[in-house]
Amino acid sequence: MRSSNEIRKTFIEFFTERGHTFVPSAPVVATGDATLLFTNAGMNQFKDYFLGLRSAPWPRAANSQKCIRVSGKHNDLEEVGLDTYHHTFFEMLGNWSFNDYFKAEAIAWAWELLTKVYGIPADRLWATVFAGDEADGSSPDDEARDLWRKVTPIPPERVLAFGRKDNFWEMGATGPCGPCSEIHIDLGPDRCDRRHVPGHTCAVNGGCARFIELWNLVFIQFNRREDGGLEKLGANYVDTGAGLERLCAVLQGKNSNYDTDLFSPIMGALADLSGRSYGGRLGDETGNAFRVIADHIRSLTFAITDGVTPSNEGRGYVMRRILRRAARFGRVLGLREPFLHRLVPVVVDVMGEAFDEVRRRAEFVTTVIEAEEASFGRTLDRGLELFAAAAERAAKSPQRTISGEDAFQLYDTYGFPLDLTELMARERSLTVDTAGFETLMEEQRARSQAAQKGDALAARLSGVALPETDDSLKYATDTCQARVLGWIGPDGFVNAGTLEAGGEPSHLVLDRTCFYAESGGQVGDGGTIAGPDGRFKVEGTTKIADCVVHLGRLEEGTLGVGQEVTATVDHRRRETRKNHTATHLLQWALQRVLGESVHQQGSLVCPEYLRFDFTWPKALTAEEIGRAEGLVRERIAAAQPVTCAVMPIDEAKKLGAMALFGEKYGEQVRVVAIGAADPSRIGQATSREFCGGTHVNNTAEIGGFKIIKEESISAGVRRITAMTGQGLVDYLLERGEVVDRLVALLKSPPEQLEERVGKLLDENKRLAKELKTALQKGGSDALAQAAALLDGAPRVGNAAVIVGRLDEAPIEQARQAIDMLKKKARSAAIVLGTAQGPDKVLLLAGMTDDLIQKGLSAGDVLKTIAPIVSGGGGGRPQMAQAGGKEPAKLDEALAKAREILEARLGA
């Protein structure tokens, strides 16, 4: 039996032997593509080649791409665990042709690899081709149909034609597209999972597990216009994808992807942790939990390895939800303490041979997952309380249904997937309003899609070859002469005519520029582009493939295609250069102070400040911050030269240059070295990094350096904000003014301010202690009054009805009184009221658990009586609080509370 590593290796070697270049997997973070949260297909990193924005460096390529599908139209999250083949993380084996070979070779090689190399019986394979589409006038792919019969021995009756939904691939609503040909395998009648469905017939694309797709061969030969029509592309491309997990299941003779060697070690470790066994049955809660956790830990490991950490936005939010989903399924297996981090070494053992990065980052991944899961343990308990409240409301409704709003809040805020909410509801003989939930989910998807529209420019330019811009001058000068090549308008790239002032913001393209396009954390430059008849204000600069685009508006006059112009970068770039070089020094200093385990997670370099995100499990001490600052200032004072050189990536690595983890680099890289007088001395430099940004020529130009803030941005990731140059000068001047105001306010010289403020804080602590003592005395009075109320409280059955006034008491003491009464009475319904001055009322209610099970709720009682005192409030069934404005009606409100409680308990 072939291992997954052997199956992957065989695929890659098969195609490299046939002239393909092996291209390593891109990170699961879709870098440079604002339309994607995660890499979800093998072709993502080749997108610019298909769009015609740049030329591929090789005619043929092959790889195994790490993919995550959890958003947009490719979202498999809710399907994971329910079957044997859906995954959030998977590997896509693929081969590509960039206007080299086409359909004949792609079909012949796929058949050869599957049948002759992997040894899959030919009589179990089926092929599909595009049947055409009358709606858009596209023709059937007769070429592919005929080639299947010509270059393979497959019988004609096993080559089936299907419509656009199954056999036509499109990158988006517009742009490159084409017919596809899929290879399916018949796993046998016993694999059908729809025998119970009346009228079901097993067939390719028939919706059951007997026939599954193994490999999709996409032939990109058309461009979809905005009017929906198709036109031939100037080049033909091949883009194929075969899921490694499915292929392993077939070749290893397994009925489920989760039984392959990609998952079985994880399943075994999870069984050891939980004391439960994985039976593999579908519809079984234990089996479902095993599959979800095994899948999700792979996604988490690879996403965090590639730079995504759980957070409240974007990719980080998706990972947080996945982690919480896995942790909640852990409860199904009886795992109440953090356990997911213990599975990371297992994933590393399975995947580390193919993806060495997971080995190198394993410790960091483990730290992040453990911290996040521990934090969610507390959130999870709060979510369970919310579910209990939602279930109580549902139990009182005629339909006995948990509302869609409650189910969605559990899902969105506390990470409870819908199927778990349904499971807990069934345990209480309740149902869930899934339609209402789906409506809210759809609204969220719409918001997410709106937020992910991303780079509208790139989408607008689908299939358009933009001119290449020479931007080498960005390193040498702040002004240069250039020629206008055109601009990007609503209808795409315009390369003829005149641009006039007063219109919409424009995107100007020149033949050469000294402007730096936003990249690598450094903001794009601003400035002006002036011609003989007009002046264009540049507000930002970006890059699409090899074309630099200047974003802004024509402030006056006109600019015409072909005109000579002067491009001038704003003086603020000098401050950006200082901050960028200081960022490199900061990373060097942190590694000196904290150790080599510090790795950059991201950065922002702008004129005003710099921001540096790095891996570290805890807050830095004042001493560590001071040492890092001191090291940076030493390098600035040493006036070290800064040298930049372009060299082969292997040579740069040998010299010890650091790369940003997860970033994709070409064969040639630019290295920025601080402390090297010339390129020959880069190996001895203080700092050596891959970097395409702009920098000072000497560290002395930076001036000063100060860390302004150090904070956590997610589990295992810290952020430092610092300032240099003019930004630091302005900051220190502002702080100096604060000191001057304090000197005047406290009537103390600057050198004595610290001592003076210290004395004030000590005095404040003394007064706070005296106040606390007084409150505790008042609390004793409140507890005594509550005890007296208990002594005289009537009972309805076994329950005490404790309703009464307390003398004015702090809210903390009133809450203590409620807790004390619950413990002493054992079964009690409690409502206490206190006047808080002439126009304020405080109401508190509490219920013991036995009464909550009978349908009583502290929150419901207060919602009823609070309006009597012109107030409102509520809370949980166990404890609730309300306020009011009419102390004169407090007795009336308490009398109503007693009436309600006695009636409910006596019913």
XYZ file of N, CA, C and O in Angstrom, residues 76-186:
444
model
N -16.735 24.556 2.712
C -17.100 23.190 3.097
C -17.217 23.019 4.605
O -17.372 21.889 5.089
N -17.180 24.120 5.364
C -17.098 24.027 6.820
C -18.243 23.220 7.417
O -18.026 22.312 8.226
N -19.479 23.539 7.053
C -20.625 22.893 7.694
C -20.796 21.440 7.254
O -21.537 20.680 7.881
N -20.130 21.047 6.153
C -20.251 19.659 5.685
C -19.258 18.742 6.380
O -19.432 17.517 6.374
N -18.213 19.322 6.958
C -17.157 18.493 7.559
C -17.720 17.665 8.713
O -18.429 18.183 9.577
N -17.381 16.400 8.717
C -17.824 15.492 9.773
C -19.070 14.718 9.415
O -19.275 13.604 9.912
N -19.919 15.297 8.563
C -21.172 14.645 8.215
C -20.978 13.549 7.178
O -21.809 12.671 7.020
N -19.860 13.645 6.410
C -19.560 12.606 5.434
C -18.089 12.233 5.553
O -17.412 12.638 6.504
N -17.591 11.491 4.584
C -16.223 10.969 4.684
C -15.229 11.715 3.806
O -14.061 11.343 3.753
N -15.669 12.774 3.116
C -14.779 13.355 2.110
C -14.713 14.878 2.080
O -13.898 15.435 1.351
N -15.561 15.605 2.820
C -15.442 17.063 2.841
C -14.394 17.483 3.876
O -14.345 16.932 4.968
N -13.590 18.485 3.522
C -12.538 18.965 4.413
C -12.413 20.481 4.294
O -12.667 21.056 3.230
N -12.013 21.113 5.389
C -11.671 22.540 5.300
C -10.251 22.702 4.790
O -9.946 23.636 4.055
N -9.344 21.792 5.181
C -7.982 21.801 4.646
C -7.778 20.565 3.793
O -8.172 19.454 4.185
N -7.160 20.749 2.636
C -6.853 19.604 1.785
C -5.677 19.978 0.886
O -5.283 21.138 0.791
N -5.133 18.979 0.231
C -4.066 19.207 -0.741
C -4.609 18.990 -2.141
O -5.329 18.015 -2.388
N -4.227 19.890 -3.042
C -4.640 19.764 -4.434
C -3.417 19.479 -5.288
O -2.548 20.340 -5.461
N -3.331 18.239 -5.795
C -2.280 17.901 -6.752
C -2.663 18.473 -8.105
O -3.836 18.399 -8.506
N -1.697 19.060 -8.817
C -2.066 19.658 -10.085
C -0.906 19.774 -11.060
O 0.268 19.774 -10.669
N -1.250 19.854 -12.334
C -0.277 20.170 -13.381
C -0.859 21.259 -14.271
O -2.088 21.343 -14.453
N 0.016 22.125 -14.794
C -0.422 23.294 -15.551
C 0.391 23.441 -16.829
O 1.584 23.110 -16.875
N -0.286 23.943 -17.819
C 0.364 24.311 -19.074
C 0.010 25.758 -19.388
O -1.168 26.130 -19.379
N 1.038 26.564 -19.659
C 0.826 27.974 -19.973
C 1.110 28.177 -21.457
O 2.243 28.483 -21.870
N 0.062 27.925 -22.263
C 0.134 28.024 -23.723
C 1.199 27.088 -24.296
O 1.898 27.426 -25.245
N 1.307 25.894 -23.694
C 2.249 24.883 -24.181
C 1.430 23.707 -24.707
O 0.860 23.788 -25.782
N 1.319 22.614 -23.968
C 0.455 21.520 -24.404
C -1.002 21.848 -24.066
O -1.293 22.791 -23.331
N -1.932 21.033 -24.595
C -3.344 21.322 -24.343
C -4.087 20.010 -24.034
O -3.575 19.153 -23.318
N -5.240 19.833 -24.591
C -6.155 18.781 -24.149
C -5.604 17.372 -24.345
O -5.749 16.511 -23.453
N -4.995 17.102 -25.478
C -4.558 15.732 -25.777
C -3.569 15.222 -24.729
O -3.726 14.119 -24.191
N -2.548 16.037 -24.450
C -1.541 15.599 -23.484
C -2.123 15.508 -22.073
O -1.809 14.575 -21.317
N -2.959 16.492 -21.696
C -3.535 16.488 -20.345
C -4.361 15.226 -20.113
O -4.271 14.592 -19.051
N -5.169 14.853 -21.094
C -6.011 13.660 -20.963
C -5.161 12.396 -20.953
O -5.346 11.506 -20.104
N -4.213 12.304 -21.867
C -3.389 11.092 -21.976
C -2.564 10.882 -20.713
O -2.450 9.752 -20.204
N -1.968 11.950 -20.188
C -1.115 11.800 -19.002
C -1.947 11.463 -17.762
O -1.514 10.686 -16.917
N -3.109 12.060 -17.644
C -3.954 11.754 -16.487
C -4.336 10.278 -16.489
O -4.295 9.600 -15.451
N -4.726 9.777 -17.650
C -5.094 8.369 -17.765
C -3.896 7.462 -17.471
O -4.016 6.467 -16.737
N -2.738 7.828 -18.007
C -1.530 7.020 -17.797
C -1.164 6.964 -16.318
O -0.848 5.891 -15.788
N -1.182 8.091 -15.643
C -0.797 8.127 -14.229
C -1.758 7.289 -13.385
O -1.332 6.509 -12.528
N -3.053 7.463 -13.610
C -4.041 6.757 -12.795
C -4.011 5.252 -13.031
O -4.061 4.462 -12.076
N -3.924 4.832 -14.290
C -4.081 3.403 -14.596
C -2.760 2.638 -14.617
O -2.674 1.524 -14.095
N -1.717 3.233 -15.201
C -0.465 2.492 -15.361
C 0.493 2.693 -14.192
O 1.238 1.783 -13.836
N 0.506 3.902 -13.625
C 1.439 4.170 -12.525
C 0.793 3.838 -11.178
O 1.336 3.071 -10.382
N -0.393 4.399 -10.934
C -1.078 4.117 -9.674
C -1.790 2.759 -9.687
O -2.122 2.207 -8.631
N -2.076 2.241 -10.871
C -2.661 0.906 -10.968
C -4.149 0.827 -10.712
O -4.665 -0.226 -10.336
N -4.873 1.910 -10.906
C -6.328 1.872 -10.740
C -6.933 1.122 -11.925
O -6.614 1.427 -13.084
N -7.793 0.154 -11.694
C -8.399 -0.588 -12.811
C -9.129 0.347 -13.773
O -9.972 1.148 -13.362
N -8.803 0.245 -15.030
C -9.372 1.138 -16.036
C -10.890 1.000 -16.132
O -11.582 1.978 -16.453
N -11.400 -0.199 -15.853
C -12.842 -0.392 -16.015
C -13.659 0.260 -14.904
O -14.885 0.203 -14.911
N -12.984 0.869 -13.917
C -13.709 1.575 -12.862
C -13.762 3.087 -13.118
O -14.404 3.812 -12.361
N -13.087 3.548 -14.178
C -12.987 4.991 -14.421
C -13.989 5.449 -15.475
O -14.255 4.753 -16.459
N -14.516 6.650 -15.244
C -15.439 7.304 -16.167
C -14.907 8.707 -16.441
O -14.204 9.286 -15.602
N -15.257 9.265 -17.590
C -14.853 10.632 -17.931
C -16.082 11.454 -18.276
O -17.091 10.922 -18.771
N -16.012 12.740 -17.993
C -17.093 13.652 -18.379
C -16.522 14.806 -19.188
O -15.359 15.195 -19.011
N -17.341 15.336 -20.079
C -16.962 16.489 -20.900
C -18.122 17.482 -20.916
O -19.237 17.170 -20.473
N -17.840 18.665 -21.434
C -18.847 19.735 -21.469
C -19.843 19.492 -22.598
O -19.459 19.273 -23.754
N -21.133 19.586 -22.258
C -22.191 19.308 -23.229
C -22.630 20.539 -24.002
O -23.481 20.451 -24.893
N -22.071 21.718 -23.654
C -22.533 22.951 -24.278
C -23.628 23.598 -23.451
O -24.177 22.997 -22.517
N -23.949 24.859 -23.801
C -24.952 25.609 -23.037
C -25.719 26.515 -23.989
O -25.163 27.450 -24.567
N -26.995 26.202 -24.176
C -27.814 27.007 -25.086
C -27.986 28.438 -24.590
O -28.137 29.362 -25.375
N -27.939 28.629 -23.256
C -28.177 29.961 -22.693
C -27.147 30.969 -23.173
O -27.475 32.134 -23.436
N -25.874 30.571 -23.257
C -24.856 31.520 -23.714
C -24.291 31.148 -25.078
O -23.329 31.758 -25.554
N -24.869 30.133 -25.688
C -24.448 29.762 -27.036
C -23.140 29.006 -27.109
O -22.588 28.840 -28.204
N -22.624 28.524 -25.968
C -21.350 27.805 -25.989
C -21.549 26.408 -26.553
O -22.551 25.738 -26.284
N -20.574 25.964 -27.316
C -20.672 24.680 -28.008
C -20.193 23.532 -27.132
O -19.407 23.736 -26.212
N -20.636 22.311 -27.435
C -20.126 21.133 -26.717
C -18.622 20.986 -26.958
O -18.102 21.385 -28.006
N -17.924 20.412 -26.000
C -16.488 20.190 -26.158
C -16.264 18.857 -26.866
O -15.814 17.867 -26.271
N -16.584 18.860 -28.145
C -16.420 17.633 -28.930
C -14.950 17.242 -29.048
O -14.622 16.052 -29.167
N -14.062 18.255 -28.981
C -12.635 17.963 -29.080
C -12.194 17.055 -27.933
O -11.512 16.043 -28.155
N -12.605 17.404 -26.707
C -12.225 16.575 -25.562
C -12.878 15.199 -25.645
O -12.240 14.178 -25.346
N -14.155 15.164 -26.059
C -14.851 13.871 -26.193
C -14.099 12.952 -27.150
O -13.865 11.768 -26.854
N -13.706 13.500 -28.309
C -13.013 12.682 -29.309
C -11.631 12.260 -28.824
O -11.174 11.155 -29.120
N -10.961 13.142 -28.078
C -9.628 12.805 -27.585
C -9.673 11.682 -26.557
O -8.764 10.847 -26.503
N -10.701 11.656 -25.722
C -10.826 10.562 -24.768
C -10.869 9.221 -25.518
O -10.258 8.239 -25.095
N -11.566 9.199 -26.597
C -11.681 7.970 -27.369
C -10.403 7.669 -28.155
O -10.094 6.509 -28.426
N -9.658 8.744 -28.489
C -8.478 8.583 -29.337
C -7.225 8.231 -28.532
O -6.451 7.349 -28.930
N -6.989 8.939 -27.403
C -5.704 8.779 -26.698
C -5.807 7.853 -25.498
O -4.810 7.609 -24.817
N -7.013 7.356 -25.176
C -7.160 6.383 -24.085
C -8.051 5.245 -24.579
O -8.815 5.403 -25.536
N -7.993 4.106 -23.908
C -8.844 2.979 -24.318
C -10.217 2.999 -23.677
O -10.945 1.998 -23.756
N -10.622 4.099 -23.054
C -11.908 4.129 -22.369
C -13.044 3.941 -23.375
O -13.051 4.537 -24.459
N -14.021 3.095 -23.073
C -15.154 2.885 -23.992
C -15.975 4.174 -24.144
O -16.123 4.942 -23.190
N -16.519 4.419 -25.328
C -17.297 5.644 -25.571
C -18.463 5.814 -24.600
O -18.790 6.947 -24.229
N -19.081 4.698 -24.166
C -20.250 4.815 -23.278
C -19.856 5.297 -21.881
O -20.733 5.649 -21.079
N -18.553 5.300 -21.567
C -18.131 5.809 -20.258
C -17.561 7.224 -20.367
O -16.901 7.712 -19.445
N -17.820 7.898 -21.488
C -17.509 9.324 -21.649
C -18.845 10.051 -21.728
O -19.564 9.950 -22.731
N -19.203 10.756 -20.665
C -20.525 11.363 -20.536
C -20.437 12.881 -20.654
O -19.425 13.485 -20.281
N -21.487 13.483 -21.144
C -21.526 14.946 -21.312
C -22.469 15.564 -20.282
O -23.575 15.067 -20.054
N -22.013 16.658 -19.656
C -22.819 17.376 -18.674
C -22.759 18.880 -18.958
O -21.893 19.366 -19.694
N -23.651 19.597 -18.309
C -23.798 21.023 -18.585
C -22.798 21.911 -17.867
O -21.818 21.455 -17.271
N -23.148 23.188 -17.896
C -22.240 24.218 -17.388
C -21.955 24.062 -15.894
O -20.837 24.305 -15.446
N -22.933 23.620 -15.137
C -22.762 23.495 -13.689
C -21.639 22.520 -13.345
O -20.835 22.768 -12.433
N -21.567 21.395 -14.064
C -20.595 20.353 -13.730
C -19.318 20.431 -14.552
O -18.258 20.004 -14.078
N -19.381 20.937 -15.768
C -18.235 20.796 -16.663
C -17.830 22.082 -17.375
O -17.383 22.052 -18.523
N -17.988 23.206 -16.701
C -17.457 24.451 -17.257
C -16.905 25.261 -16.104
O -17.613 25.540 -15.125
N -15.640 25.628 -16.184
C -14.952 26.327 -15.089
C -14.829 27.818 -15.414
O -14.486 28.187 -16.537
N -15.110 28.649 -14.403
C -14.975 30.096 -14.570
C -14.291 30.687 -13.354
O -14.591 30.333 -12.208
N -13.359 31.608 -13.595
C -12.661 32.256 -12.499
C -13.583 33.201 -11.747
O -13.472 33.375 -10.535
N -14.498 33.841 -12.458
C -15.433 34.774 -11.851
C -16.551 35.072 -12.830
O -16.735 34.370 -13.835
N -17.310 36.131 -12.567
C -18.414 36.499 -13.460
C -17.891 36.878 -14.835
O -18.575 36.694 -15.843
N -16.677 37.418 -14.880
C -16.015 37.711 -16.145
C -14.595 37.172 -16.064
O -14.101 36.848 -14.998
N -13.955 37.070 -17.239
C -12.557 36.661 -17.247
C -12.336 35.289 -17.834
O -13.239 34.679 -18.417
N -11.121 34.765 -17.689
C -10.761 33.477 -18.284
C -11.659 32.341 -17.805
O -12.034 32.287 -16.632
N -11.976 31.436 -18.696
C -12.845 30.306 -18.369
C -12.677 29.243 -19.441
O -11.953 29.434 -20.420
N -13.352 28.126 -19.237
C -13.277 27.099 -20.260
C -13.916 25.805 -19.816
O -14.253 25.611 -18.640
N -14.097 24.864 -20.753
C -14.707 23.575 -20.422
C -13.736 22.739 -19.589
O -12.519 22.927 -19.641
N -14.290 21.828 -18.820
C -13.434 20.929 -18.058
C -13.867 19.489 -18.299
O -14.992 19.219 -18.703
N -12.933 18.603 -18.071
C -13.179 17.179 -18.248
C -12.803 16.496 -16.945
O -11.665 16.590 -16.493
N -13.764 15.830 -16.318
C -13.534 15.217 -15.017
C -13.365 13.709 -15.153
O -13.982 13.076 -16.017
N -12.533 13.162 -14.252
C -12.363 11.706 -14.184
C -13.006 11.243 -12.884
O -12.652 11.716 -11.797
N -13.972 10.340 -13.000
C -14.683 9.796 -11.848
C -14.344 8.317 -11.697
O -13.987 7.639 -12.663
N -14.484 7.830 -10.472
C -14.262 6.408 -10.221
C -15.516 5.788 -9.622
O -16.201 6.400 -8.798
N -15.818 4.568 -10.067
C -16.937 3.789 -9.525
C -16.401 2.936 -8.386
O -15.594 2.020 -8.597
